[in-house]
mmCIF file of C-alpha atoms in Angstrom:
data_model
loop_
_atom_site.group_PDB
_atom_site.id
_atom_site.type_symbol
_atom_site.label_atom_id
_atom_site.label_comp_id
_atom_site.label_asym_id
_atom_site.label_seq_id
_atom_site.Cartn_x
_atom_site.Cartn_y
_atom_site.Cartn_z
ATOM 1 C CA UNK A 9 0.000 0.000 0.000
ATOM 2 C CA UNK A 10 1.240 3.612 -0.911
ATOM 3 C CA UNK A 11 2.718 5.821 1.858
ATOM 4 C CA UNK A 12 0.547 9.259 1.482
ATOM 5 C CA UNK A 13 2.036 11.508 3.817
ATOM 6 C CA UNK A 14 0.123 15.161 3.572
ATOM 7 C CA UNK A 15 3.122 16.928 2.195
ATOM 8 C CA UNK A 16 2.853 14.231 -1.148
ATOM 9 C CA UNK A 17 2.332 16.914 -4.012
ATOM 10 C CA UNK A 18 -0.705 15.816 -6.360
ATOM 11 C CA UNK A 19 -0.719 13.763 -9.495
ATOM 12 C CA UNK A 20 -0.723 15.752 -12.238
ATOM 13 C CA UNK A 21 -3.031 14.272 -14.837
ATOM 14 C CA UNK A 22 -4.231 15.310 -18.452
ATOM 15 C CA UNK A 23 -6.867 14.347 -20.259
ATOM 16 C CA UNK A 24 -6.312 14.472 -24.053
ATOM 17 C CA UNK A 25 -9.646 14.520 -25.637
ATOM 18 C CA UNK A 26 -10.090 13.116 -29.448
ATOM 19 C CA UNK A 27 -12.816 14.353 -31.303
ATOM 20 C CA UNK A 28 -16.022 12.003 -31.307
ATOM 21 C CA UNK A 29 -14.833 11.205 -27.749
ATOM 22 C CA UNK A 30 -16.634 9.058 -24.970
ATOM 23 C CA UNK A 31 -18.217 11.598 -22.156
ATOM 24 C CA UNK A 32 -19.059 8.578 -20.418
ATOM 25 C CA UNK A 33 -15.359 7.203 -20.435
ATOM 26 C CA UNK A 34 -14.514 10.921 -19.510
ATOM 27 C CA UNK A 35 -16.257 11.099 -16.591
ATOM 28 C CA UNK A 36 -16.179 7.512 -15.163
ATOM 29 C CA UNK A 37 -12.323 8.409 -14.731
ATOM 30 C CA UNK A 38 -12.598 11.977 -14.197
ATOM 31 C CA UNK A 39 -15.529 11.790 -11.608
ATOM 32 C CA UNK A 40 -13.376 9.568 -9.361
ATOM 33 C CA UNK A 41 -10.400 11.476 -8.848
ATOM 34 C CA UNK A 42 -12.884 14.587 -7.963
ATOM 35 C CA UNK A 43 -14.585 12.328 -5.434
ATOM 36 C CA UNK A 44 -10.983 11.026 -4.444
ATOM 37 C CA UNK A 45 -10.079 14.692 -3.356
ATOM 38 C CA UNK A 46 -13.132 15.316 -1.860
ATOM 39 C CA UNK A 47 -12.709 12.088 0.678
ATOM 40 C CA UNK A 48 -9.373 12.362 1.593
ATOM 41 C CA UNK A 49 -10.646 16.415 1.886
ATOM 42 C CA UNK A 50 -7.059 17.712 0.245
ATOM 43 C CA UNK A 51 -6.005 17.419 -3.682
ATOM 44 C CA UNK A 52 -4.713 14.082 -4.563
ATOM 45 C CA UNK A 53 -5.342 14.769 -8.108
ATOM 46 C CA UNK A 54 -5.183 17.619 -10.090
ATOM 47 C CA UNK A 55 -6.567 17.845 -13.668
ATOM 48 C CA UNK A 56 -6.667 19.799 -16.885
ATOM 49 C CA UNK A 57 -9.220 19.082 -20.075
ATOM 50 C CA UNK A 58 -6.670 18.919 -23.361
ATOM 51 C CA UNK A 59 -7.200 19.101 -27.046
ATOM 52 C CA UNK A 60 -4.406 18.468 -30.018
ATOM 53 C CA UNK A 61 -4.627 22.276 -30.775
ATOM 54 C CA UNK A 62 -5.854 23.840 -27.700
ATOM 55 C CA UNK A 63 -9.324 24.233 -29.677
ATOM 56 C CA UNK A 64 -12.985 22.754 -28.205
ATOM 57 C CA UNK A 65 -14.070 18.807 -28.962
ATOM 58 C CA UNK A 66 -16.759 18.031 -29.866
ATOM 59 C CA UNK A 67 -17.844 14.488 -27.723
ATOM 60 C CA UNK A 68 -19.693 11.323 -29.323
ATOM 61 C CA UNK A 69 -22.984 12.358 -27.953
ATOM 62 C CA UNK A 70 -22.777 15.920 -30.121
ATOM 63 C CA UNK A 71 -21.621 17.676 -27.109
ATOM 64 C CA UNK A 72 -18.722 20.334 -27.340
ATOM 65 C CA UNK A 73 -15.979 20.595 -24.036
ATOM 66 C CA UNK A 74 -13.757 23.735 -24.175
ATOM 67 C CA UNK A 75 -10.506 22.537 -24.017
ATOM 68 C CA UNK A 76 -7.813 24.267 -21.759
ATOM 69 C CA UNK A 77 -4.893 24.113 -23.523
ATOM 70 C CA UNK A 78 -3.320 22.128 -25.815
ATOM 71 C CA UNK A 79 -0.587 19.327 -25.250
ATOM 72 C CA UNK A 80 2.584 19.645 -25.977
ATOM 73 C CA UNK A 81 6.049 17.817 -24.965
ATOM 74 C CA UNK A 82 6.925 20.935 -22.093
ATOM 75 C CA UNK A 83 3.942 19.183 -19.862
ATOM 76 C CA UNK A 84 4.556 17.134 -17.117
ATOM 77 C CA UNK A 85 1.834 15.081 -15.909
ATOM 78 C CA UNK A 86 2.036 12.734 -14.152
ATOM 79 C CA UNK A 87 -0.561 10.675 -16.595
ATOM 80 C CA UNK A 88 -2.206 11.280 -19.779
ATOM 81 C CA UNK A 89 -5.551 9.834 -20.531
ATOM 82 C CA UNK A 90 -6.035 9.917 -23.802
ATOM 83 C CA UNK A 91 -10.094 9.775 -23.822
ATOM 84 C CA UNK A 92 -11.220 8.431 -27.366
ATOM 85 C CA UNK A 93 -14.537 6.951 -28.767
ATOM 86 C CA UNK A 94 -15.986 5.057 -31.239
ATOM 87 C CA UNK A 95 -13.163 4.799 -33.715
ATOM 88 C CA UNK A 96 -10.324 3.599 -32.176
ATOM 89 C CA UNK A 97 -7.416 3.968 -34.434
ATOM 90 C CA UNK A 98 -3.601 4.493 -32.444
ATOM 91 C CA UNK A 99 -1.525 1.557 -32.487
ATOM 92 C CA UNK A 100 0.200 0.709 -28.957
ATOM 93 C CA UNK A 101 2.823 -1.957 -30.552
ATOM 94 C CA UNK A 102 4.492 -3.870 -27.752
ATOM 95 C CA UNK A 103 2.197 -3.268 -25.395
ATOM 96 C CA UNK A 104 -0.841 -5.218 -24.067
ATOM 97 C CA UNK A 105 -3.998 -3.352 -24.459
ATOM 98 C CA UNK A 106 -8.270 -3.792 -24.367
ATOM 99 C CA UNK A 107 -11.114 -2.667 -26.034
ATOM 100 C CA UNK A 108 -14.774 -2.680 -26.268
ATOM 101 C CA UNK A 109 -15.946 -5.984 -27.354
ATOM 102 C CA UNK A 110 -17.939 -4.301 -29.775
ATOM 103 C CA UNK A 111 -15.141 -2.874 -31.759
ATOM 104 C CA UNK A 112 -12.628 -6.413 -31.016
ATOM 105 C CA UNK A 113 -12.931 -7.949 -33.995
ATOM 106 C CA UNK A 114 -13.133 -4.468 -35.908
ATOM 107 C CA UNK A 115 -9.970 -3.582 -34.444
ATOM 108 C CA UNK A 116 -8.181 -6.832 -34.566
ATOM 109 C CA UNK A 117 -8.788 -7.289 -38.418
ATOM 110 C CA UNK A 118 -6.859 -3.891 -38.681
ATOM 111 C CA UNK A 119 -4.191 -4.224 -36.421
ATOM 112 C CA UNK A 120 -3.883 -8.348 -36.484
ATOM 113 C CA UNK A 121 0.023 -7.739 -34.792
ATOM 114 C CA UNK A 122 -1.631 -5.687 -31.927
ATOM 115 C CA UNK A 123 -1.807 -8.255 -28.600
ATOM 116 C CA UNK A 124 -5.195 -6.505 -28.064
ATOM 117 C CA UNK A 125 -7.226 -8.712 -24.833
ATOM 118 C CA UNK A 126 -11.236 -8.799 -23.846
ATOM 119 C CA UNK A 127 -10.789 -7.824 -20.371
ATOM 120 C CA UNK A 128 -12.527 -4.914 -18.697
ATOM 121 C CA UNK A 129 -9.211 -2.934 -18.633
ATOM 122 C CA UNK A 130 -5.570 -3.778 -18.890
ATOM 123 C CA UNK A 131 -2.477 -2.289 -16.998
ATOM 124 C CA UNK A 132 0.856 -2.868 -18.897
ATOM 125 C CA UNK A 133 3.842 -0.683 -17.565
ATOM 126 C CA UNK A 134 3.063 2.659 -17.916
ATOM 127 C CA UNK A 135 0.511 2.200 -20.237
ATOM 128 C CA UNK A 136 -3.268 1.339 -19.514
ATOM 129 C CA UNK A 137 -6.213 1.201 -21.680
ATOM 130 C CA UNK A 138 -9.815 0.214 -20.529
ATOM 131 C CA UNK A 139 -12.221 -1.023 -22.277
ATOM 132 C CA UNK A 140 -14.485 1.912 -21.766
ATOM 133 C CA UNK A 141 -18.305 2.737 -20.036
ATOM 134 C CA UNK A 142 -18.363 1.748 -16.533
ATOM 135 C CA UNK A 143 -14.787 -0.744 -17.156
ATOM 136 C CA UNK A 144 -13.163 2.948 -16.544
ATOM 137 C CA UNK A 145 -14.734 3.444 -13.279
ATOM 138 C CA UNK A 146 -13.299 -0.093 -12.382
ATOM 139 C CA UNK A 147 -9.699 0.769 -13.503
ATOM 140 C CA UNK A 148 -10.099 4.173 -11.723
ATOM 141 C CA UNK A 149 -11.008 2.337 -8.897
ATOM 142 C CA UNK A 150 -7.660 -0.051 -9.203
ATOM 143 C CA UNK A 151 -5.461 3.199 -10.138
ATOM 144 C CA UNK A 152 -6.425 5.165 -6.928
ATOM 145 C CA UNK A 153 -6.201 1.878 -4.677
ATOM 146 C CA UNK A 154 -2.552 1.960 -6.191
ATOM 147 C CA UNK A 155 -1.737 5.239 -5.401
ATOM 148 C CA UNK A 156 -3.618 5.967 -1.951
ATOM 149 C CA UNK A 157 -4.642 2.665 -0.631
ATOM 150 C CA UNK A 158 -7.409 0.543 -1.123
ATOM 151 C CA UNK A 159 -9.526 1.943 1.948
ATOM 152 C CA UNK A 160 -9.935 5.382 0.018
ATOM 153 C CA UNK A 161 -10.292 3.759 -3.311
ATOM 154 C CA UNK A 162 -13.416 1.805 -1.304
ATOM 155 C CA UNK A 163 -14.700 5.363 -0.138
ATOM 156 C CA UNK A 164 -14.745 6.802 -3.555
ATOM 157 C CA UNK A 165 -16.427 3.835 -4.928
ATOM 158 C CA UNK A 166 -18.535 3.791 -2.361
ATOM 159 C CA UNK A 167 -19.402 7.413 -3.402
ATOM 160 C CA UNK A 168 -20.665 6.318 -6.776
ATOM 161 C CA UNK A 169 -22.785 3.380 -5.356
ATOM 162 C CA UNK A 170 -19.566 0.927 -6.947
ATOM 163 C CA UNK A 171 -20.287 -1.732 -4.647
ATOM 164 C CA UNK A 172 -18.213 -4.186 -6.260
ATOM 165 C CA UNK A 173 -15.545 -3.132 -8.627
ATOM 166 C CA UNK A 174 -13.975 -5.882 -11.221
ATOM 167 C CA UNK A 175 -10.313 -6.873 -11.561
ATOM 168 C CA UNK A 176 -9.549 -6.142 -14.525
ATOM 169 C CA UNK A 177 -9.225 -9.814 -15.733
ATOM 170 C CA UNK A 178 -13.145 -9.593 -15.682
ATOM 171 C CA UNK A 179 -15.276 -10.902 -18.816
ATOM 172 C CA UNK A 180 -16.622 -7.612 -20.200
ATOM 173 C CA UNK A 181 -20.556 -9.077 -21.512
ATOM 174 C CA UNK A 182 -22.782 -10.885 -19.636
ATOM 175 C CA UNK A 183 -22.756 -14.800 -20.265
ATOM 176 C CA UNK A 184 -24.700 -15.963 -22.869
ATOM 177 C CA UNK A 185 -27.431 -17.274 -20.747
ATOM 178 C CA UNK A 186 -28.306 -14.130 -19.121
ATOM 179 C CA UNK A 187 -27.641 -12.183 -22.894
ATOM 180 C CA UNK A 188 -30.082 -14.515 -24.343
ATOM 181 C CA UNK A 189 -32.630 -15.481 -21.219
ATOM 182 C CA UNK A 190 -31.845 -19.293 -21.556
ATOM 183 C CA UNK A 191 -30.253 -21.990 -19.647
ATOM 184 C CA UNK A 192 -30.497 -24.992 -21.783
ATOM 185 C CA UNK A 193 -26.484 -26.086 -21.823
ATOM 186 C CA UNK A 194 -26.795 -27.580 -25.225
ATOM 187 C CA UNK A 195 -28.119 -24.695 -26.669
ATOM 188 C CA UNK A 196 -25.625 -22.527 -25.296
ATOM 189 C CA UNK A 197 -22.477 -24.424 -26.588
ATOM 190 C CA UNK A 198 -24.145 -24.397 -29.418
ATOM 191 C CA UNK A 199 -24.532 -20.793 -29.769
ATOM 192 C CA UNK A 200 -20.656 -20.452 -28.354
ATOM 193 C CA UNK A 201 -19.374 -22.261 -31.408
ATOM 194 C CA UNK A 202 -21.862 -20.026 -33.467
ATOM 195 C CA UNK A 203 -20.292 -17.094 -32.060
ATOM 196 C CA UNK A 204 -16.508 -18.530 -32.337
ATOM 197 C CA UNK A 205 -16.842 -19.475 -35.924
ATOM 198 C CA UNK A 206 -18.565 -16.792 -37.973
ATOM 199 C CA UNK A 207 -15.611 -16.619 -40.590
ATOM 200 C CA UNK A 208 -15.675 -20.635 -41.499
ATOM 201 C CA UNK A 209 -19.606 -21.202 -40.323
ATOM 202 C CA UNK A 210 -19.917 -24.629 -39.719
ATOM 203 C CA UNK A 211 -22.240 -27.183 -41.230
ATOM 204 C CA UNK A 212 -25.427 -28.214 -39.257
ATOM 205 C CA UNK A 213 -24.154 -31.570 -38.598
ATOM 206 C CA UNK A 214 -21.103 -30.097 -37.509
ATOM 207 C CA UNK A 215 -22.400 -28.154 -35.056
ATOM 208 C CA UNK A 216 -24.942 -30.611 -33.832
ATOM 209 C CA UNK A 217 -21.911 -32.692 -33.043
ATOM 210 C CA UNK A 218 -19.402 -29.647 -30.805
ATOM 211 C CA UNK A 219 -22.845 -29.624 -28.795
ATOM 212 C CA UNK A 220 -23.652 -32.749 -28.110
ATOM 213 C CA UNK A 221 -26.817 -33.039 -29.920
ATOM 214 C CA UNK A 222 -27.971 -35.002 -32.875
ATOM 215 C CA UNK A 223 -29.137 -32.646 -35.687
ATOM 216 C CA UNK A 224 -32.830 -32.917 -35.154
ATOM 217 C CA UNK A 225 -32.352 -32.368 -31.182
ATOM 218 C CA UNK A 226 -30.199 -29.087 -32.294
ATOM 219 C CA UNK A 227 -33.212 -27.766 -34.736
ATOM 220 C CA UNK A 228 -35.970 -28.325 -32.220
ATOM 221 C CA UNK A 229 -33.924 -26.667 -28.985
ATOM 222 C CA UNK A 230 -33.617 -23.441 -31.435
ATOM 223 C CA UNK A 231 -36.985 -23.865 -32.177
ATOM 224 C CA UNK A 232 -38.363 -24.076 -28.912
ATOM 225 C CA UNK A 233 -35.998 -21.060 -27.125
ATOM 226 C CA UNK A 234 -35.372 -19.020 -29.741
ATOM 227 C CA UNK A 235 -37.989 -19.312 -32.232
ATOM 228 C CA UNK A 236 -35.599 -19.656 -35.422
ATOM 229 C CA UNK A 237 -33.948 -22.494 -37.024
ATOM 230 C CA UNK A 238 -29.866 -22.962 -36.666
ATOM 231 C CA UNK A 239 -28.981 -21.910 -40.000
ATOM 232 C CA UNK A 240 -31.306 -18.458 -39.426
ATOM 233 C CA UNK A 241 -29.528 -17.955 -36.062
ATOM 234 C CA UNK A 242 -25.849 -18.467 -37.954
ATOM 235 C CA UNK A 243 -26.471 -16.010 -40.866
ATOM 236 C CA UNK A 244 -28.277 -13.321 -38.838
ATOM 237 C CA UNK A 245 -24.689 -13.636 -36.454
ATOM 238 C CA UNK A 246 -22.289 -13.175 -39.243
ATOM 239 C CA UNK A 247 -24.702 -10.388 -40.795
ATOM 240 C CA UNK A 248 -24.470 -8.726 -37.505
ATOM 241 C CA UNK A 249 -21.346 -9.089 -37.288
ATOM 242 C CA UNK A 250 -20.596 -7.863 -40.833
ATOM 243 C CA UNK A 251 -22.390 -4.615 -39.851
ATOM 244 C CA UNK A 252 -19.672 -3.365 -37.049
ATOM 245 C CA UNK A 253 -17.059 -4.214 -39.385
ATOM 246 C CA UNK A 254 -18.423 -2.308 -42.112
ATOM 247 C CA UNK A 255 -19.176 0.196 -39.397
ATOM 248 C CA UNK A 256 -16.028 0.510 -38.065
ATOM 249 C CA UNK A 257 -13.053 -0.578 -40.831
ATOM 250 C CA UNK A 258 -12.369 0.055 -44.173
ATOM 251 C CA UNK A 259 -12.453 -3.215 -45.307
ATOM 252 C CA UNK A 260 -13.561 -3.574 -48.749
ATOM 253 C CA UNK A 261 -16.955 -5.181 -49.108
ATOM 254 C CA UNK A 262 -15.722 -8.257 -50.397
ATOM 255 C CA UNK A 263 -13.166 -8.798 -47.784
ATOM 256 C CA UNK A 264 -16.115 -8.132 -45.152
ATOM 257 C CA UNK A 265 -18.188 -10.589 -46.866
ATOM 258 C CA UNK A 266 -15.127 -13.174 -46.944
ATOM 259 C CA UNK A 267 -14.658 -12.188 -43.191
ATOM 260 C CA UNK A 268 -17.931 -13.086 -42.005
ATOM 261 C CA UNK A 269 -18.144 -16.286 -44.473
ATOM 262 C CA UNK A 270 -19.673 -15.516 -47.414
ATOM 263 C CA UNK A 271 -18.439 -17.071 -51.180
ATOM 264 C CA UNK A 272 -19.440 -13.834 -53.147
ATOM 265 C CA UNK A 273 -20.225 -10.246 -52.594
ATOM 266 C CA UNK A 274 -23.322 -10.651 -54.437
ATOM 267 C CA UNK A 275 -24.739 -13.112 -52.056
ATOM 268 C CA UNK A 276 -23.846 -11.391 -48.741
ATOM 269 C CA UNK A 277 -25.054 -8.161 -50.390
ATOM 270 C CA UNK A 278 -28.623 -9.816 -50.645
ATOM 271 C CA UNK A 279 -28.751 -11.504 -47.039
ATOM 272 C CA UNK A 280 -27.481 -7.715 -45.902
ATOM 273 C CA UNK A 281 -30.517 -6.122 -47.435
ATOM 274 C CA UNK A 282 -32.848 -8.845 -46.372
ATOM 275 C CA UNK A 283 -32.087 -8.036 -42.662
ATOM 276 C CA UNK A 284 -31.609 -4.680 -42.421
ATOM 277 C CA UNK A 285 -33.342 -3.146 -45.532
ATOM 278 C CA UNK A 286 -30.339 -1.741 -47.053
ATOM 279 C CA UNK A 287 -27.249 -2.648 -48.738
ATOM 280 C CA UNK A 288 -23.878 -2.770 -47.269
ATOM 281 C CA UNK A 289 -22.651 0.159 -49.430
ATOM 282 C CA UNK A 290 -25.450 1.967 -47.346
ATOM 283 C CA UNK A 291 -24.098 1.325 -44.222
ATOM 284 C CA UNK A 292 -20.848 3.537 -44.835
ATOM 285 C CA UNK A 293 -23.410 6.011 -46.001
ATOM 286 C CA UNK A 294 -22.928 9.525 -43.859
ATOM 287 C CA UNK A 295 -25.612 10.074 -41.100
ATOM 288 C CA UNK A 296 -27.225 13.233 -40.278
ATOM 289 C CA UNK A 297 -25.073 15.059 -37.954
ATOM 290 C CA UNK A 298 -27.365 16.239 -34.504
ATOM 291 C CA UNK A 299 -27.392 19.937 -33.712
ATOM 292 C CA UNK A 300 -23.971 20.421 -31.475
ATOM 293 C CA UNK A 301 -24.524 21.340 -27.360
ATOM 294 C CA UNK A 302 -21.897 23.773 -25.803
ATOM 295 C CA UNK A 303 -20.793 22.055 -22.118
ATOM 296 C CA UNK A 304 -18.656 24.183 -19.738
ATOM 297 C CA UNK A 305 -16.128 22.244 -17.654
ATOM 298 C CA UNK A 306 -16.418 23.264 -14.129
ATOM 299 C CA UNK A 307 -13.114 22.065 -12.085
ATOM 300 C CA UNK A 308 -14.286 21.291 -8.209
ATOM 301 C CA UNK A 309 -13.692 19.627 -5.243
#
């Protein structure tokens, strides 16, 4: 546990914000340093709001935060938290890191060399990465405990209702049973294998057989719990799958389509539509842009 004599001068930290950045993963590490200060009733950590030119960012929910300076090599924090969002795009090569399951495969067809993990947040030398929403309240949580003990870093979470903060080794979605609302342990290898094997799908018999089931026991559990066939369950997966990675790379189309197990563009172009009544080019299409919300910054303790 960390000495923290009263004379300790406070961390410095920065936050660099990138445009289209989480508020959410903002404040859930932000929010806990405040509260940090405020229990321990003296500044433990001491902040400043950053931008690559100094100018205001605009956040992924269309609000704007005025920066307060920019960043530059003179600073000397004693962290920088780079806050990002929904297009996660800096390489950390050598270094361990995690990210939203949603963007994992996304992310790992990009940067394939990247040793990129699932778990709630990671901690590799001086570098740390979470995998964002409330997995950066747990890694504030671990950071603090590291710094000032773990009986303040229990106060502050405490302060945010946190009754039980995750290690960071922590599985970041729910298990499939409560994700889906069934128990059946058949069913649910099934689906695992599903889910592990959207590239190469396998064939009915196949899967039938890495669950235990004989083929007609496999169609009538889907049947009965989830109200589709396997083969409808499989596609819709890989289509769904398909969507974040047209989302969120710049795969070509056909590359997507080979990614998620498809033989032709043409094909996976017509299961696209069928599901969500447009075509994959569509997807990539640009979205209305919301009217933009000015939010001041207030620094207190």
């Amino acid at each position: 546990m960390a000495d923290d004599p009263m004379t300790e001068p406070p961390q410095r930290v920065g936050f660099l914000l990138v445009p289209n950045f989480s508020m959410m993963a903002l404040s859930a590490v932000l929010e806990p340093f405040r509260a940090a200060n405020w229990v321990a009733r003296r500044t433990l950590y001491d902040w400043r709001l950053l931008s690559v030119d100094g100018e205001p960012v605009t956040a992924s929910n269309d609000g704007v935060l005025m920066a307060q300076g920019a960043i530059g090599p003179e600073d000397s924090f004693t962290m920088v938290v780079v806050v990002a969002g929904l297009d996660p795009q800096e390489g950390r090569d050598g270094y361990r890191c995690t990210i939203h399951w949603e963007n994992l495969s996304a992310f790992t067809e990009t940067f394939p060399r990247l040793d990129v993990t699932g778990r709630l947040f990671e901690i590799d030398r001086d570098r740390f990465t979470s995998a964002g929403g409330t997995a950066s309240l747990d890694m504030t949580h671990y950071l603090i405990g590291q710094a000032h003990g773990i009986d303040l870093a229990n106060q502050v979470a405490e302060q945010f209702l946190h009754a039980r903060p995750r290690q960071g080794h922590a599985p970041q979605r729910m298990e499939l049973r409560e994700r889906l609302g069934v128990s059946h342990p058949k069913l649910l290898a099934a689906i695992a294998e599903i889910e592990a094997n959207l590239a190469e799908p396998l064939p009915r018999a196949a899967l039938a057989r890495a669950a235990g089931l004989s083929t007609r026991q496999l169609e009538r559990l889907f049947r009965i719990y989830l109200n589709c066939t396997p083969s409808q369950y499989y596609l819709e997966a890989r289509l769904k799958h398909a969507q974040i990675l047209l989302a969120q790379t710049s795969m070509p189309i056909l590359e997507v389509a080979v990614a998620c197990g498809f033989a032709s563009a043409s094909h996976f172009a017509k299961c696209y539509r069928a599901l969500f009544n447009h075509s994959p080019r569509a997807e990539r299409a640009p979205r209305p842009v919301a009217p933009t919300q000015v939010m001041g910054q207030r620094r207190a303790w």
